Amino acid sequence: MPAPQKRLIFCTAGVLSLACALGTAAAVGTQLWVRGTILCTTGALLVNASGPELHKFIGEIQYGLFSGQRVRQCGLGGRPFQFSFFPDLLKIIPASIHVSVILFCTVLIIFALVGAGFFMFNAFGSPYETLHGPIGLYLWSFIACSCGCLIMILFSSEVKIHHLSEKIANFKEGTFTFNTHSEQFANSFWTILVCSLVHFINALLIRFAGFEFPFSKSKDSGTITGAVDLMY
């Protein structure tokens, strides 16, 4: 492939990696990872609420990796409550999984920035044969894509398997019991999915630029080597 086309491909991949790093950093600081509604089961059972009356006992909840808010509805109007994971909720959440999600987000941001720098270096400079060259570009893209996948898997398990929303909704609630009425992942979570796909696309762009995958050997070289061995 001609050099100008390779330069354009590397520039495109570098810009995409930089956008992913900035997008992930913005997503980490928001409360838009999970949105849902919570039902005050105790209050609804006390008055035997059903149909339209049930809406008086359905509150809202949304949270991110560090903080969130919930609106408590038990028939007397909404009562908002702000909370933070550190240190308020550490005793009721799977702390090891939650901290791992934050660490992998940090790693994703770092390697996305590193990948963006090396993509630009390969576009406008003279790449080395190892970490600055094609193998390094595959490596940074693979690590960033893997971190994005791990973030989604760990956070999904924390929310769905460990019932994170219900634990948050029942935090410091001695009398009333809350259950999850509806729950869906919000914009920040899907930003991580998009970033993972972008890093996978970057690996395809490297291959499209004419570079072989790491540790791959062409059949022609093996045939020539075998012929030379037979000669000697």
CSV table of C-alpha atoms in Angstrom, one decimal:
chain,number,residue,atom,x,y,z
A,1,MET,CA,0.0,0.0,0.0
A,2,PRO,CA,1.4,3.5,-0.8
A,3,ALA,CA,2.8,5.5,2.1
A,4,PRO,CA,0.1,8.3,2.0
A,5,GLN,CA,-2.7,5.7,2.4
A,6,LYS,CA,-0.9,4.1,5.3
A,7,ARG,CA,-0.4,7.5,6.9
A,8,LEU,CA,-4.1,8.2,6.5
A,9,ILE,CA,-5.1,4.8,8.1
A,10,PHE,CA,-2.7,5.4,11.0
A,11,CYS,CA,-4.0,8.9,11.6
A,12,THR,CA,-7.6,7.6,11.6
A,13,ALA,CA,-6.7,4.9,14.1
A,14,GLY,CA,-4.9,7.4,16.2
A,15,VAL,CA,-7.8,9.8,16.3
A,16,LEU,CA,-10.2,6.9,17.2
A,17,SER,CA,-8.0,5.8,20.0
A,18,LEU,CA,-7.7,9.3,21.4
A,19,ALA,CA,-11.5,9.7,21.2
A,20,CYS,CA,-11.9,6.4,23.1
A,21,ALA,CA,-9.5,7.5,25.8
A,22,LEU,CA,-11.4,10.8,26.3
A,23,GLY,CA,-14.8,9.1,26.1
A,24,THR,CA,-13.8,6.5,28.7
A,25,ALA,CA,-12.4,9.2,31.0
A,26,ALA,CA,-15.7,11.1,30.7
A,27,ALA,CA,-17.8,8.0,31.2
A,28,VAL,CA,-15.9,7.1,34.4
A,29,GLY,CA,-16.8,10.4,36.1
A,30,THR,CA,-20.6,10.3,35.3
A,31,GLN,CA,-23.6,8.7,37.0
A,32,LEU,CA,-24.9,7.4,33.8
A,33,TRP,CA,-23.9,3.7,34.0
A,34,VAL,CA,-27.3,2.4,35.2
A,35,ARG,CA,-30.7,3.8,35.3
A,36,GLY,CA,-33.8,2.1,36.7
A,37,THR,CA,-36.9,2.3,38.9
A,38,ILE,CA,-37.3,0.8,42.4
A,39,LEU,CA,-40.6,-0.4,43.9
A,40,CYS,CA,-41.3,0.2,47.6
A,41,THR,CA,-42.7,-3.3,48.2
A,42,THR,CA,-43.5,-2.7,51.9
A,43,GLY,CA,-45.6,0.4,51.2
A,44,ALA,CA,-47.4,-1.1,48.2
A,45,LEU,CA,-48.3,-4.2,50.3
A,46,LEU,CA,-49.6,-2.1,53.2
A,47,VAL,CA,-52.2,-0.3,51.1
A,48,ASN,CA,-52.6,-3.2,48.6
A,49,ALA,CA,-51.7,-0.9,45.8
A,50,SER,CA,-52.3,-1.9,42.2
A,51,GLY,CA,-52.6,-0.4,38.8
A,52,PRO,CA,-52.3,3.5,38.8
A,53,GLU,CA,-51.8,3.5,42.5
A,54,LEU,CA,-48.6,1.5,42.2
A,55,HIS,CA,-46.9,4.5,40.5
A,56,LYS,CA,-47.0,6.3,43.9
A,57,PHE,CA,-44.5,3.7,45.2
A,58,ILE,CA,-42.1,3.5,42.3
A,59,GLY,CA,-39.0,5.6,42.7
A,60,GLU,CA,-35.9,6.2,40.5
A,61,ILE,CA,-32.3,5.3,40.7
A,62,GLN,CA,-29.2,6.1,38.7
A,63,TYR,CA,-25.5,5.6,39.5
A,64,GLY,CA,-22.0,5.3,38.1
A,65,LEU,CA,-18.7,4.0,39.4
A,66,PHE,CA,-18.3,6.6,42.2
A,67,SER,CA,-21.7,8.1,43.1
A,68,GLY,CA,-25.3,8.2,42.3
A,69,GLN,CA,-28.8,9.2,43.4
A,70,ARG,CA,-32.1,7.7,44.2
A,71,VAL,CA,-35.6,9.0,44.6
A,72,ARG,CA,-37.5,7.2,47.3
A,73,GLN,CA,-41.2,6.8,46.7
A,74,CYS,CA,-43.4,5.4,49.4
A,75,GLY,CA,-46.7,7.1,48.8
A,76,LEU,CA,-45.8,10.4,50.3
A,77,GLY,CA,-43.9,12.0,47.4
A,78,GLY,CA,-40.4,11.6,46.2
A,79,ARG,CA,-37.5,12.0,48.6
A,80,PRO,CA,-34.1,12.3,46.8
A,81,PHE,CA,-31.0,10.8,48.3
A,82,GLN,CA,-27.4,11.2,47.1
A,83,PHE,CA,-24.8,8.5,47.8
A,84,SER,CA,-21.2,7.6,47.1
A,85,PHE,CA,-19.6,4.2,46.8
A,86,PHE,CA,-16.5,5.3,48.7
A,87,PRO,CA,-16.7,4.9,51.6
A,88,ASP,CA,-20.5,4.7,52.2
A,89,LEU,CA,-21.4,1.6,50.3
A,90,LEU,CA,-18.2,-0.5,50.6
A,91,LYS,CA,-19.8,-2.8,53.2
A,92,ILE,CA,-22.8,-3.8,51.0
A,93,ILE,CA,-21.4,-4.0,47.5
A,94,PRO,CA,-18.9,-6.5,46.0
A,95,ALA,CA,-16.0,-4.2,46.6
A,96,SER,CA,-13.4,-6.3,44.8
A,97,ILE,CA,-15.4,-6.4,41.6
A,98,HIS,CA,-16.2,-2.7,41.8
A,99,VAL,CA,-12.6,-1.7,42.3
A,100,SER,CA,-11.5,-4.0,39.5
A,101,VAL,CA,-13.9,-2.2,37.1
A,102,ILE,CA,-12.3,1.1,38.0
A,103,LEU,CA,-8.8,-0.3,37.6
A,104,PHE,CA,-9.6,-1.7,34.2
A,105,CYS,CA,-11.1,1.7,33.2
A,106,THR,CA,-7.8,3.3,34.1
A,107,VAL,CA,-5.8,0.8,32.2
A,108,LEU,CA,-8.1,1.2,29.2
A,109,ILE,CA,-7.6,5.0,29.2
A,110,ILE,CA,-3.8,4.6,29.5
A,111,PHE,CA,-3.4,2.1,26.7
A,112,ALA,CA,-5.8,4.0,24.5
A,113,LEU,CA,-3.6,7.1,24.9
A,114,VAL,CA,-0.5,5.0,24.3
A,115,GLY,CA,-2.0,3.4,21.2
A,116,ALA,CA,-3.0,6.9,19.9
A,117,GLY,CA,0.6,8.1,20.4
A,118,PHE,CA,2.1,5.2,18.6
A,119,PHE,CA,-0.4,5.3,15.8
A,120,MET,CA,0.6,9.0,15.2
A,121,PHE,CA,4.3,8.1,15.5
A,122,ASN,CA,3.9,5.4,12.9
A,123,ALA,CA,2.0,7.8,10.6
A,124,PHE,CA,4.6,10.7,10.7
A,125,GLY,CA,7.8,9.0,12.0
A,126,SER,CA,10.0,6.0,11.3
A,127,PRO,CA,8.6,3.1,13.3
A,128,TYR,CA,10.9,0.7,15.1
A,129,GLU,CA,10.6,-3.0,14.6
A,130,THR,CA,9.2,-4.0,17.9
A,131,LEU,CA,6.9,-1.9,20.2
A,132,HIS,CA,6.7,1.1,17.9
A,133,GLY,CA,6.0,-1.1,14.8
A,134,PRO,CA,3.0,-3.3,13.8
A,135,ILE,CA,3.4,-5.7,16.6
A,136,GLY,CA,3.2,-2.9,19.2
A,137,LEU,CA,0.1,-1.5,17.5
A,138,TYR,CA,-1.6,-4.9,17.6
A,139,LEU,CA,-0.6,-5.2,21.3
A,140,TRP,CA,-2.0,-1.8,22.4
A,141,SER,CA,-5.2,-2.4,20.5
A,142,PHE,CA,-5.6,-5.9,21.9
A,143,ILE,CA,-5.0,-4.8,25.5
A,144,ALA,CA,-7.4,-1.9,25.2
A,145,CYS,CA,-10.1,-4.0,23.6
A,146,SER,CA,-9.6,-6.7,26.3
A,147,CYS,CA,-9.9,-4.2,29.1
A,148,GLY,CA,-13.2,-2.9,27.6
A,149,CYS,CA,-14.6,-6.4,27.5
A,150,LEU,CA,-13.6,-7.1,31.0
A,151,ILE,CA,-15.2,-3.9,32.2
A,152,MET,CA,-18.5,-4.8,30.7
A,153,ILE,CA,-18.4,-8.3,32.0
A,154,LEU,CA,-17.5,-7.4,35.5
A,155,PHE,CA,-19.9,-4.5,35.8
A,156,SER,CA,-22.7,-6.5,34.3
A,157,SER,CA,-22.1,-9.3,36.8
A,158,GLU,CA,-22.0,-6.8,39.6
A,159,VAL,CA,-25.4,-5.3,38.6
A,160,LYS,CA,-27.3,-8.4,37.5
A,161,ILE,CA,-25.8,-11.2,39.5
A,162,HIS,CA,-25.1,-9.4,42.7
A,163,HIS,CA,-28.2,-7.2,42.5
A,164,LEU,CA,-26.4,-3.9,43.0
A,165,SER,CA,-29.4,-1.7,42.4
A,166,GLU,CA,-31.4,-3.4,45.2
A,167,LYS,CA,-28.5,-3.2,47.6
A,168,ILE,CA,-28.2,0.5,46.9
A,169,ALA,CA,-32.0,1.0,47.1
A,170,ASN,CA,-32.1,-0.7,50.5
A,171,PHE,CA,-29.1,1.2,51.9
A,172,LYS,CA,-30.0,2.6,55.4
A,173,GLU,CA,-33.6,1.4,55.1
A,174,GLY,CA,-34.7,-0.3,58.2
A,175,THR,CA,-38.5,-0.4,57.8
A,176,PHE,CA,-39.2,-0.4,54.1
A,177,THR,CA,-38.0,-2.9,51.5
A,178,PHE,CA,-37.3,-1.9,47.9
A,179,ASN,CA,-37.1,-4.2,44.9
A,180,THR,CA,-35.9,-3.4,41.4
A,181,HIS,CA,-38.8,-2.6,39.1
A,182,SER,CA,-36.9,-1.9,35.9
A,183,GLU,CA,-33.2,-1.6,35.2
A,184,GLN,CA,-31.1,-0.8,32.1
A,185,PHE,CA,-27.6,0.2,31.3
A,186,ALA,CA,-27.1,3.9,30.4
A,187,ASN,CA,-24.9,5.9,28.1
A,188,SER,CA,-21.6,5.5,29.9
A,189,PHE,CA,-21.8,1.7,29.8
A,190,TRP,CA,-22.4,1.7,26.1
A,191,THR,CA,-19.5,4.1,25.6
A,192,ILE,CA,-17.2,1.3,26.9
A,193,LEU,CA,-18.8,-1.1,24.4
A,194,VAL,CA,-18.2,1.4,21.5
A,195,CYS,CA,-14.6,1.9,22.6
A,196,SER,CA,-14.0,-1.9,22.6
A,197,LEU,CA,-15.3,-2.1,19.1
A,198,VAL,CA,-13.2,0.8,18.0
A,199,HIS,CA,-10.0,-0.8,19.2
A,200,PHE,CA,-11.0,-4.0,17.4
A,201,ILE,CA,-11.5,-2.0,14.3
A,202,ASN,CA,-8.1,-0.4,14.8
A,203,ALA,CA,-6.5,-3.9,14.6
A,204,LEU,CA,-8.3,-4.5,11.3
A,205,LEU,CA,-7.0,-1.1,10.0
A,206,ILE,CA,-3.5,-2.2,10.8
A,207,ARG,CA,-4.1,-5.4,8.9
A,208,PHE,CA,-5.7,-3.4,6.0
A,209,ALA,CA,-2.5,-1.2,5.9
A,210,GLY,CA,-0.6,-4.3,4.8
A,211,PHE,CA,1.0,-5.6,8.1
A,212,GLU,CA,0.7,-9.3,8.9
A,213,PHE,CA,-0.6,-10.3,12.3
A,214,PRO,CA,2.1,-10.9,14.9
A,215,PHE,CA,3.9,-14.3,14.8
A,216,SER,CA,2.4,-15.1,11.4
A,217,LYS,CA,4.7,-16.4,8.6
A,218,SER,CA,4.0,-16.6,4.9
A,219,LYS,CA,4.1,-19.9,3.2
A,220,ASP,CA,6.5,-18.7,0.6
A,221,SER,CA,9.2,-18.1,3.1
A,222,GLY,CA,8.8,-21.5,4.6
A,223,THR,CA,9.0,-23.1,1.1
A,224,ILE,CA,12.2,-21.1,0.3
A,225,THR,CA,13.8,-22.1,3.6
A,226,GLY,CA,13.0,-25.8,3.0
A,227,ALA,CA,14.5,-25.6,-0.5
A,228,VAL,CA,17.7,-24.1,0.9
A,229,ASP,CA,17.9,-26.8,3.5
A,230,LEU,CA,17.7,-29.5,0.8
A,231,MET,CA,20.5,-27.8,-1.2
A,232,TYR,CA,22.8,-28.1,1.7
